[in-house]
Every structure is written in structure tokens, then in C-alpha cells.
Amino acid sequence: MSVAVVCDTTSYVPAEQLGALGVHQVSLYVGWGGDRQPERDYTDLEAFYARLRESESLPQTSQPSVGDFLAVYPPLVAAGHDIVSIHLAEGLSGTCQSAREAARALDGGRVEVLDAETGAGGLGLVILAAARAARDGADADAVVAAAHEARAQLQMWFCLDTLEFLRKGGRIGAARALLGSALQVKPILTFGTEIAPVGRVRTRKRAFERMVAYLHELREAGTTEWVVQHAQSRDDAQRLAEQGTEILGGPPVFCTQVGPVLGAHLGSGMLIGGLVTR
């Protein structure tokens, strides 16, 4: 491959899928107080979410350093690769900024840093589209175009048990409009350049039904890929994956649990459903 794809850890695409396509990862950081660690080092998500539920304070998250990117980029450039580096929405994280600073610090080599304008599984679908193009021999311009095309065709929505984690973490964005009734509703949101509301329902059951309804709508729109993710909602995620497989005629590209960086801001009980391209 003439192009190497680099991403961060906030897509939560299974490692074996990224590895099969030769994608390189740079980790964000998360932790309480001075105990921040690379997100990829958290192997026990059950323990992380248990602490998140019990802790009076939220964990802190931070972007990769310029040095983290400079540990990845130069060997790829030395091997003759152009680099397409795709990351979490710039409105939510400074990860793209660190990547750009690292690219400027390189002595030669082409690095294209892309703000995916989304995160979690949406980011994952953009990364996978770019990585498949690179695997098939596309040059850097074509890999960038594949990423942009996937992002343009992406729709993403998710439900939360509470907005409190978003509020406390300062990432609430346009969803602030729902705060007055946050204790009485289950918000349904979209994940783009910021987190924004698309609806609200009264119960978890109704939220799940709304997710299934979205899948029916997107089938009519010609869905080609979709994913399911969750945070401590494994049973709901499995049910959504099963129903989506029946509705859309094929399984999700992946079904995974969201890791600590986004989990710290969204809380347990999250369900991302109907994460699709068409």
C-alpha cells in the first residue's frame, strides 16, 4: 500500500478489523486525577464503568500529544508511505490539532489530517472506508475522497439514560436545550461536529423502539453499512443488532462497547443504533 491510514482510539472498531487493513492507532488518555493512562491500556471496561458510576468526580480525558503522533508518523514516512490521519470531531477534542502539529514537524513526507466530524462508530465507518481504499491501491487523494464520501453519507444517533455526564464534562453542545427536562426524558442525539438532540422519549423501551424505527427508515434510503455500540447495555445492543440484521438484510459491520474516553462523557446505559452509511 502506498498510503498508510492512522486513526485514534475513539472509534472502538475491533482491533482485528483495523489490523487486517493495516490501520495504525494513536491513543487518547483518560483517568482520575494524576492517574491518566492511554485509553488502549484499559482492558477491563467493566471495572472502568463501575468506578464511573460510583465516583463523585468524572475522569479527565486528553488528546494524544504531538510526541505520540511523532512515534507513529516518521516510520511510515521512512517506509515510503503517504499518510491519511483520521480523527475524532475537532469540536469535541484537540486530537486533530496534535496530529497537524506533528505533521508540520516532519522532515518531508505527506500527511493529510482529516477531521471526521463525528466519533465512535461513525468515525469507525469513515476510517474503514479510507482503509479499504488504501488497501486497494488508491493514492492519498483518493483515500481522502473515500473518507469524505463515507462521512457525507453517514447518519448517526444514540440514546442516553442521562445528560448529566455530558453536562459535567462540558461536551453537551446543542443538547443543552434538553437539560430542563433531562430527568424526565431519554434523549436521542446525533454525533457530528457537536452532540445535538434529534428527539426525546419518556422511557428506555420507547428509546429502543425509536432506534428500530430509524433502521426501518434507513432501509428505505438504501443503507449499505451499519454498526451498533453501547456502554453497559450489552443486551439492548444485541437485540438491536439482531433486529437490524433482519431489517437491513445483513449483520452490522461491528458491534462493540464504547471505551473510556467517550464513556467518560456519555456515561453507562448508552446505546448507539442505526449508525449507517447509504
PDB file of N, CA and C in Angstrom, residues 11 17 33 46 71 87 108 121 132 146 161 202 211 240-242 260 269 272-273 275 278:
ATOM      1  N   SER A  11     -12.899   5.277  17.932  1.00  0.00           N
ATOM      2  CA  SER A  11     -13.892   4.657  17.046  1.00  0.00           C
ATOM      3  C   SER A  11     -14.401   3.346  17.618  1.00  0.00           C
ATOM      4  N   GLN A  17     -10.163  -5.968  13.001  1.00  0.00           N
ATOM      5  CA  GLN A  17     -10.591  -5.355  11.751  1.00  0.00           C
ATOM      6  C   GLN A  17      -9.609  -4.270  11.311  1.00  0.00           C
ATOM      7  N   GLY A  33      -7.651  12.136  38.361  1.00  0.00           N
ATOM      8  CA  GLY A  33      -6.523  12.812  38.988  1.00  0.00           C
ATOM      9  C   GLY A  33      -5.264  12.666  38.146  1.00  0.00           C
ATOM     10  N   GLU A  46     -15.514  -3.272  32.373  1.00  0.00           N
ATOM     11  CA  GLU A  46     -16.483  -3.423  33.450  1.00  0.00           C
ATOM     12  C   GLU A  46     -16.018  -2.661  34.687  1.00  0.00           C
ATOM     13  N   ALA A  71       5.685   9.372  17.186  1.00  0.00           N
ATOM     14  CA  ALA A  71       6.148   7.991  17.334  1.00  0.00           C
ATOM     15  C   ALA A  71       5.590   7.101  16.235  1.00  0.00           C
ATOM     16  N   HIS A  87      -9.539  11.506  12.487  1.00  0.00           N
ATOM     17  CA  HIS A  87      -9.711  11.609  13.939  1.00  0.00           C
ATOM     18  C   HIS A  87     -11.075  12.152  14.378  1.00  0.00           C
ATOM     19  N   GLY A 108       9.829  16.202   5.689  1.00  0.00           N
ATOM     20  CA  GLY A 108       9.393  15.528   4.470  1.00  0.00           C
ATOM     21  C   GLY A 108       8.227  14.596   4.740  1.00  0.00           C
ATOM     22  N   GLY A 121     -18.690   4.840  16.414  1.00  0.00           N
ATOM     23  CA  GLY A 121     -18.860   4.015  15.237  1.00  0.00           C
ATOM     24  C   GLY A 121     -18.907   4.784  13.934  1.00  0.00           C
ATOM     25  N   ARG A 132      -9.983   0.695   3.324  1.00  0.00           N
ATOM     26  CA  ARG A 132     -10.247  -0.214   2.200  1.00  0.00           C
ATOM     27  C   ARG A 132      -9.723   0.378   0.894  1.00  0.00           C
ATOM     28  N   ALA A 146     -12.404   8.980  -0.394  1.00  0.00           N
ATOM     29  CA  ALA A 146     -13.220   7.886   0.141  1.00  0.00           C
ATOM     30  C   ALA A 146     -13.699   8.206   1.553  1.00  0.00           C
ATOM     31  N   ASP A 161     -29.180   7.390  29.016  1.00  0.00           N
ATOM     32  CA  ASP A 161     -30.040   7.363  30.201  1.00  0.00           C
ATOM     33  C   ASP A 161     -30.116   8.734  30.856  1.00  0.00           C
ATOM     34  N   ARG A 202     -39.936   9.088  26.690  1.00  0.00           N
ATOM     35  CA  ARG A 202     -40.112   9.028  28.134  1.00  0.00           C
ATOM     36  C   ARG A 202     -39.456   7.829  28.795  1.00  0.00           C
ATOM     37  N   MET A 211     -35.069   3.633  17.973  1.00  0.00           N
ATOM     38  CA  MET A 211     -33.887   3.169  17.259  1.00  0.00           C
ATOM     39  C   MET A 211     -34.277   2.181  16.151  1.00  0.00           C
ATOM     40  N   LEU A 240     -30.719  -5.008  19.333  1.00  0.00           N
ATOM     41  CA  LEU A 240     -30.739  -4.083  18.205  1.00  0.00           C
ATOM     42  C   LEU A 240     -29.991  -4.674  17.013  1.00  0.00           C
ATOM     43  N   ALA A 241     -28.874  -5.336  17.278  1.00  0.00           N
ATOM     44  CA  ALA A 241     -28.118  -5.980  16.199  1.00  0.00           C
ATOM     45  C   ALA A 241     -28.958  -7.066  15.529  1.00  0.00           C
ATOM     46  N   GLU A 242     -29.679  -7.832  16.326  1.00  0.00           N
ATOM     47  CA  GLU A 242     -30.496  -8.911  15.767  1.00  0.00           C
ATOM     48  C   GLU A 242     -31.647  -8.347  14.929  1.00  0.00           C
ATOM     49  N   PRO A 260     -13.336   4.030  27.397  1.00  0.00           N
ATOM     50  CA  PRO A 260     -13.342   5.003  28.487  1.00  0.00           C
ATOM     51  C   PRO A 260     -13.404   6.472  28.079  1.00  0.00           C
ATOM     52  N   GLY A 269     -25.115   3.006  30.091  1.00  0.00           N
ATOM     53  CA  GLY A 269     -26.504   2.995  29.648  1.00  0.00           C
ATOM     54  C   GLY A 269     -26.688   3.511  28.238  1.00  0.00           C
ATOM     55  N   ILE A 272     -25.911   3.121  20.932  1.00  0.00           N
ATOM     56  CA  ILE A 272     -25.771   3.734  19.611  1.00  0.00           C
ATOM     57  C   ILE A 272     -26.367   2.760  18.619  1.00  0.00           C
ATOM     58  N   GLY A 273     -27.389   3.214  17.936  1.00  0.00           N
ATOM     59  CA  GLY A 273     -28.042   2.325  16.995  1.00  0.00           C
ATOM     60  C   GLY A 273     -28.247   2.985  15.655  1.00  0.00           C
ATOM     61  N   LEU A 275     -26.292   3.262  13.083  1.00  0.00           N
ATOM     62  CA  LEU A 275     -25.136   4.043  12.666  1.00  0.00           C
ATOM     63  C   LEU A 275     -24.832   3.609  11.253  1.00  0.00           C
ATOM     64  N   ARG A 278     -25.207   5.116   3.522  1.00  0.00           N
ATOM     65  CA  ARG A 278     -26.163   4.671   2.498  1.00  0.00           C
ATOM     66  C   ARG A 278     -25.663   5.065   1.119  1.00  0.00           C
TER      67      ARG A 278
END
